[in-house]
Amino acid sequence: MAFTISSVLLAFAAALPLASATVTSQFSLSGNYTPTVIPCPANQTYIRPASSGLSASEQSWLSLRRPNVANALEAYLNNVAIPGFNVSAYISALKANNSLVPIIGMTMSGGGNRAELGAYGVYQALDARYPPAWSSQTGGLVQAMTYTTSLSGGTIANTALGVNGYPDLQTLIANNNFNFSISPEALEQVAGKAELGYPITVSDIYGISSTFYGARSVFDQSIDALGFTWSGVQVQPSFANGSTPMPILMTDEVIPYGLQGSLSWDTINGTILYPSNASQTYYELTPFEFGSWRGRVKAFLDIEYFGTPMSGGLPINASVCINGYDSAAFCAGAGFAAANLWLAESTTDGVLGQFAKRSKRSKIPYPPNEDKLEQERVRAQLLPNVKELGGIEELLKENLTTILYGYTPNPFYGMNTSAIDPVAASQEELLLVDGSETGQVNPLWPVIQPERALDFIVVSDACGSELSSGWMNGTNFHNTYISAKATGLPFPTIPPVVTMLNLNHTSRPVFYGCNEPDVPLILFLADFPYTAYTNISGLQSTITNNQVELLTLNSLSLVTQANNTLRSDWSTCIACGALQRSLKRSGMAEPESCSQCWKEYCWQGNLDQSQPGFLEPSLVLNSTLSWAEWNATVLF
């Protein structure tokens, strides 16, 4: 089934009174999930080519962010107290030349609400406002970050943080909960959007449900959380003055059936589409823009006009632009609803779905029945959601396989330019899906673009989709390395999965790129059981605040290495990571303690391709406590 958004919307909008075109609020003009028709502004540039670099808006915001980063680094570095390092001289150099200010980012992986909580835990462990993080000398790095990126489950966290101005986690918990269920009250909100002629899909349903529970305003509980827009982050006070990072959401796309490059699987439910690894078209949604740097689309739309029917780079009707289609809930839903793969997984016995995210395992001695164990584990997790899809199908009165994607009018439709692939330009709609569907659960793509020139990236990986035990083996991280190298993007060398397992790279933090000066330095943090068995289902519908506390405390032990007891100089090494590239640009000498960090905790290129054991660990800080004994106290 093909939706004809533009024709339906234009006919409906012609009869509507037009609202003001001025967008100066964090919220949609309707104050809720329903988009509003507004007149299109004159002399507006709606779309720009990616070849023009960062947008003027992002560059302007960066000029505000850099001084705040320098100030945050001063407090952070004074607390860490790297031996032999002159903080005052370094900060003076940054303030005299803002090009020396390090650009730091954090990525929040996919993996359902397990990844959401993992991201929150790492965020809190790096937050200066959290006393245990400050006393462990890891707190303060969040305040020095410039970007946070997310896909899939991590997008729920990034969205809630972004629209609320990056509050401390305890404040966020006090005003929200972490349940994930279809709320009848929230679903009433889709009616207004449907009346405008837009198709309603699982991206709307799941986006609304997660936002309804998890992204409420921490400032005013009377505010309708579904009124938050992604472009509205621009005028969120702390973002507008450069006091907080920029949140970026990442999505994949599927190409409509019958078009060149389309991948599909015919099932008893109909044709299911899934993304092509070859297209390399990863869309990002910043508070300023929607678009892609590479692949089929190399262009960006001003995100305030997301959802506006366009052709040739201009609105089809100058009287019909759309406000509020960039609902933060919808943007989040488009980034984490993997319903197409859930359905494919359940109907193809694992031929498609989670297995697509995992590498060949011929050299790893998995249990003989590992494939069956993993299939049963994934199917058990997905079954409630797949059953729920039938209810959504009935609710929306549409065929199931047509509601699996986040539909949006294609802003690049009809554009005749080298920046847009002709097939992409022929599509009236774009079909957006979970950003992890091409086997990259870590949203690194937005922060390895040369235009952003990141120096240091903290990767929070809590995907849990690589081993039947629910732990990580590095497959998705390695996939990004392969993809980046194939595309010519700067990325540190990552060892094969077998070496990552043998060298314990997924059980304790590790740096990559220390000796590769032309790539970002990466700190890889794979979720691992330090104080809690965090390998819960990524699709768990109910999590109590007590359970949230237990899981995020595990992240604290991971990030701080148990308050520097597992590695006595660990907090120093994180600070060294934040500084390394900036120090080289400034010509300042690197402290000896930092050089020692790279020798101890940075991968030096050594390989161990011998057969590793299966990863099924006990708690690092309490090895005698079994999963069954621990779980009896938390009731997961």
CSV table of N, CA, C and O in Angstrom, one decimal, residues 33 150-160 163 180 202-212 215 226 228-230 249-251 285 306 325-338 406 432-435:
chain,number,residue,atom,x,y,z
A,33,TYR,N,0.3,16.6,20.1
A,33,TYR,CA,0.9,15.8,19.0
A,33,TYR,C,0.5,16.2,17.6
A,33,TYR,O,1.1,15.9,16.6
A,150,SER,N,22.1,9.1,19.6
A,150,SER,CA,21.4,7.9,20.0
A,150,SER,C,20.7,7.3,18.8
A,150,SER,O,20.4,7.9,17.8
A,151,LEU,N,20.4,6.0,19.0
A,151,LEU,CA,19.4,5.3,18.1
A,151,LEU,C,18.7,4.2,19.0
A,151,LEU,O,19.1,3.9,20.1
A,152,SER,N,17.6,3.7,18.5
A,152,SER,CA,16.9,2.7,19.1
A,152,SER,C,16.6,3.0,20.6
A,152,SER,O,16.2,4.1,20.9
A,153,GLY,N,16.9,2.1,21.5
A,153,GLY,CA,16.5,2.3,22.9
A,153,GLY,C,17.2,3.5,23.5
A,153,GLY,O,16.6,4.2,24.3
A,154,GLY,N,18.5,3.8,23.1
A,154,GLY,CA,19.1,5.0,23.6
A,154,GLY,C,18.5,6.3,23.3
A,154,GLY,O,18.6,7.3,23.9
A,155,THR,N,17.7,6.2,22.2
A,155,THR,CA,17.0,7.4,21.7
A,155,THR,C,15.9,7.9,22.8
A,155,THR,O,15.7,9.1,22.9
A,156,ILE,N,15.3,7.0,23.5
A,156,ILE,CA,14.4,7.4,24.6
A,156,ILE,C,15.1,8.2,25.6
A,156,ILE,O,14.6,9.3,26.0
A,157,ALA,N,16.3,7.8,26.0
A,157,ALA,CA,17.1,8.6,27.0
A,157,ALA,C,17.5,10.0,26.4
A,157,ALA,O,17.4,11.0,27.0
A,158,ASN,N,18.1,9.9,25.2
A,158,ASN,CA,18.6,11.2,24.5
A,158,ASN,C,17.5,12.2,24.3
A,158,ASN,O,17.6,13.4,24.5
A,159,THR,N,16.3,11.7,23.9
A,159,THR,CA,15.1,12.6,23.7
A,159,THR,C,14.7,13.2,25.0
A,159,THR,O,14.5,14.4,25.1
A,160,ALA,N,14.6,12.4,26.1
A,160,ALA,CA,14.2,13.0,27.4
A,160,ALA,C,15.2,14.0,27.9
A,160,ALA,O,14.8,15.0,28.4
A,163,VAL,N,15.0,17.4,25.4
A,163,VAL,CA,13.9,18.3,25.6
A,163,VAL,C,13.9,19.0,26.9
A,163,VAL,O,13.3,20.0,27.1
A,180,PHE,N,6.9,0.9,29.7
A,180,PHE,CA,6.7,1.0,28.3
A,180,PHE,C,5.5,0.2,27.9
A,180,PHE,O,5.5,-1.0,27.8
A,202,VAL,N,3.5,2.4,13.7
A,202,VAL,CA,4.1,2.0,15.0
A,202,VAL,C,5.1,3.1,15.5
A,202,VAL,O,5.3,3.2,16.7
A,203,SER,N,5.7,3.9,14.6
A,203,SER,CA,6.5,5.0,15.1
A,203,SER,C,5.8,6.0,15.9
A,203,SER,O,6.3,6.5,16.9
A,204,ASP,N,4.5,6.3,15.5
A,204,ASP,CA,3.7,7.1,16.3
A,204,ASP,C,3.3,6.5,17.6
A,204,ASP,O,3.4,7.1,18.7
A,205,ILE,N,2.9,5.2,17.5
A,205,ILE,CA,2.4,4.5,18.7
A,205,ILE,C,3.5,4.4,19.7
A,205,ILE,O,3.3,4.7,20.9
A,206,TYR,N,4.6,3.8,19.3
A,206,TYR,CA,5.7,3.6,20.3
A,206,TYR,C,6.3,4.9,20.7
A,206,TYR,O,6.7,5.1,21.9
A,207,GLY,N,6.4,5.9,19.8
A,207,GLY,CA,7.0,7.2,20.2
A,207,GLY,C,6.1,7.9,21.2
A,207,GLY,O,6.6,8.4,22.2
A,208,ILE,N,4.8,7.8,21.0
A,208,ILE,CA,3.9,8.4,21.9
A,208,ILE,C,3.9,7.7,23.3
A,208,ILE,O,4.0,8.4,24.3
A,209,SER,N,3.9,6.4,23.3
A,209,SER,CA,3.9,5.7,24.5
A,209,SER,C,5.1,5.9,25.4
A,209,SER,O,5.1,6.1,26.6
A,210,SER,N,6.3,5.9,24.7
A,210,SER,CA,7.5,6.1,25.5
A,210,SER,C,7.6,7.5,26.0
A,210,SER,O,8.1,7.7,27.1
A,211,THR,N,7.2,8.5,25.2
A,211,THR,CA,7.3,9.9,25.6
A,211,THR,C,6.3,10.2,26.7
A,211,THR,O,6.6,10.9,27.6
A,212,PHE,N,5.1,9.6,26.5
A,212,PHE,CA,4.0,9.8,27.5
A,212,PHE,C,4.5,9.5,28.9
A,212,PHE,O,4.2,10.1,29.8
A,215,ALA,N,9.3,11.1,29.1
A,215,ALA,CA,9.9,12.4,28.7
A,215,ALA,C,9.1,13.6,29.1
A,215,ALA,O,9.0,14.6,28.4
A,226,LEU,N,3.8,15.4,24.8
A,226,LEU,CA,3.7,15.2,23.4
A,226,LEU,C,3.7,16.5,22.6
A,226,LEU,O,3.7,16.4,21.3
A,228,PHE,N,6.2,18.6,22.9
A,228,PHE,CA,7.6,18.9,22.6
A,228,PHE,C,8.0,18.7,21.2
A,228,PHE,O,7.6,17.6,20.6
A,229,THR,N,8.6,19.6,20.5
A,229,THR,CA,9.1,19.4,19.2
A,229,THR,C,10.7,19.3,19.2
A,229,THR,O,11.3,19.8,20.1
A,230,TRP,N,11.2,18.6,18.2
A,230,TRP,CA,12.7,18.5,18.2
A,230,TRP,C,13.3,19.8,17.8
A,230,TRP,O,14.4,20.1,18.3
A,249,LEU,N,19.6,12.4,17.0
A,249,LEU,CA,18.9,11.1,16.8
A,249,LEU,C,19.3,10.5,15.4
A,249,LEU,O,19.5,11.3,14.5
A,250,MET,N,19.5,9.2,15.4
A,250,MET,CA,20.0,8.6,14.1
A,250,MET,C,18.9,7.5,13.7
A,250,MET,O,18.5,6.7,14.6
A,251,THR,N,18.5,7.5,12.5
A,251,THR,CA,17.6,6.5,12.0
A,251,THR,C,18.2,5.9,10.7
A,251,THR,O,19.0,6.4,10.0
A,285,LEU,N,18.7,13.5,13.0
A,285,LEU,CA,17.8,14.6,13.3
A,285,LEU,C,18.5,15.4,14.4
A,285,LEU,O,18.6,14.9,15.6
A,306,PHE,N,10.0,19.9,8.7
A,306,PHE,CA,9.8,18.5,8.6
A,306,PHE,C,8.3,18.1,8.5
A,306,PHE,O,7.5,18.7,9.3
A,325,TYR,N,5.2,18.6,13.1
A,325,TYR,CA,5.4,17.2,12.6
A,325,TYR,C,6.7,16.6,13.2
A,325,TYR,O,6.8,15.4,13.4
A,326,ASP,N,7.6,17.5,13.6
A,326,ASP,CA,8.8,17.1,14.2
A,326,ASP,C,8.6,16.9,15.7
A,326,ASP,O,9.5,17.2,16.5
A,327,SER,N,7.4,16.4,16.1
A,327,SER,CA,7.2,16.0,17.5
A,327,SER,C,8.4,15.2,18.0
A,327,SER,O,8.8,14.3,17.3
A,328,ALA,N,8.9,15.5,19.2
A,328,ALA,CA,10.0,14.8,19.7
A,328,ALA,C,9.6,13.3,19.9
A,328,ALA,O,10.4,12.4,19.7
A,329,ALA,N,8.3,13.1,20.2
A,329,ALA,CA,7.8,11.7,20.3
A,329,ALA,C,7.9,11.0,19.0
A,329,ALA,O,8.4,9.8,18.9
A,330,PHE,N,7.5,11.6,17.9
A,330,PHE,CA,7.5,10.9,16.6
A,330,PHE,C,9.0,10.7,16.2
A,330,PHE,O,9.4,9.6,15.7
A,331,CYS,N,9.8,11.7,16.4
A,331,CYS,CA,11.2,11.6,16.0
A,331,CYS,C,11.9,10.4,16.8
A,331,CYS,O,12.7,9.6,16.2
A,332,ALA,N,11.5,10.3,18.1
A,332,ALA,CA,12.1,9.2,18.8
A,332,ALA,C,11.5,7.9,18.3
A,332,ALA,O,12.2,6.9,18.2
A,333,GLY,N,10.2,7.9,18.1
A,333,GLY,CA,9.6,6.6,17.6
A,333,GLY,C,10.2,6.1,16.3
A,333,GLY,O,10.4,4.9,16.1
A,334,ALA,N,10.5,7.1,15.4
A,334,ALA,CA,11.1,6.7,14.1
A,334,ALA,C,12.5,6.1,14.3
A,334,ALA,O,12.9,5.3,13.5
A,335,GLY,N,13.1,6.5,15.4
A,335,GLY,CA,14.5,6.1,15.6
A,335,GLY,C,14.6,4.8,16.4
A,335,GLY,O,15.7,4.2,16.4
A,336,PHE,N,13.5,4.4,17.1
A,336,PHE,CA,13.7,3.1,17.8
A,336,PHE,C,12.6,2.0,17.6
A,336,PHE,O,12.7,1.0,18.2
A,337,ALA,N,11.7,2.3,16.7
A,337,ALA,CA,10.7,1.2,16.4
A,337,ALA,C,11.3,0.3,15.3
A,337,ALA,O,11.3,0.6,14.1
A,338,ALA,N,11.7,-0.9,15.8
A,338,ALA,CA,12.2,-1.9,14.8
A,338,ALA,C,11.2,-3.0,14.6
A,338,ALA,O,11.5,-4.2,14.4
A,406,GLY,N,8.3,4.6,10.0
A,406,GLY,CA,8.0,6.0,10.3
A,406,GLY,C,7.9,6.7,8.9
A,406,GLY,O,8.9,7.1,8.3
A,432,LEU,N,11.2,5.6,7.5
A,432,LEU,CA,12.3,5.5,8.5
A,432,LEU,C,12.1,4.4,9.5
A,432,LEU,O,11.0,4.0,9.9
A,433,VAL,N,13.2,3.8,9.9
A,433,VAL,CA,13.2,2.6,10.9
A,433,VAL,C,14.3,2.8,11.9
A,433,VAL,O,15.1,3.7,11.8
A,434,ASP,N,14.2,1.9,12.9
A,434,ASP,CA,15.2,1.8,14.0
A,434,ASP,C,16.6,2.0,13.4
A,434,ASP,O,17.0,1.3,12.5
A,435,GLY,N,17.4,2.8,14.0
A,435,GLY,CA,18.7,3.2,13.5
A,435,GLY,C,19.7,2.1,13.6
A,435,GLY,O,20.8,2.2,13.1
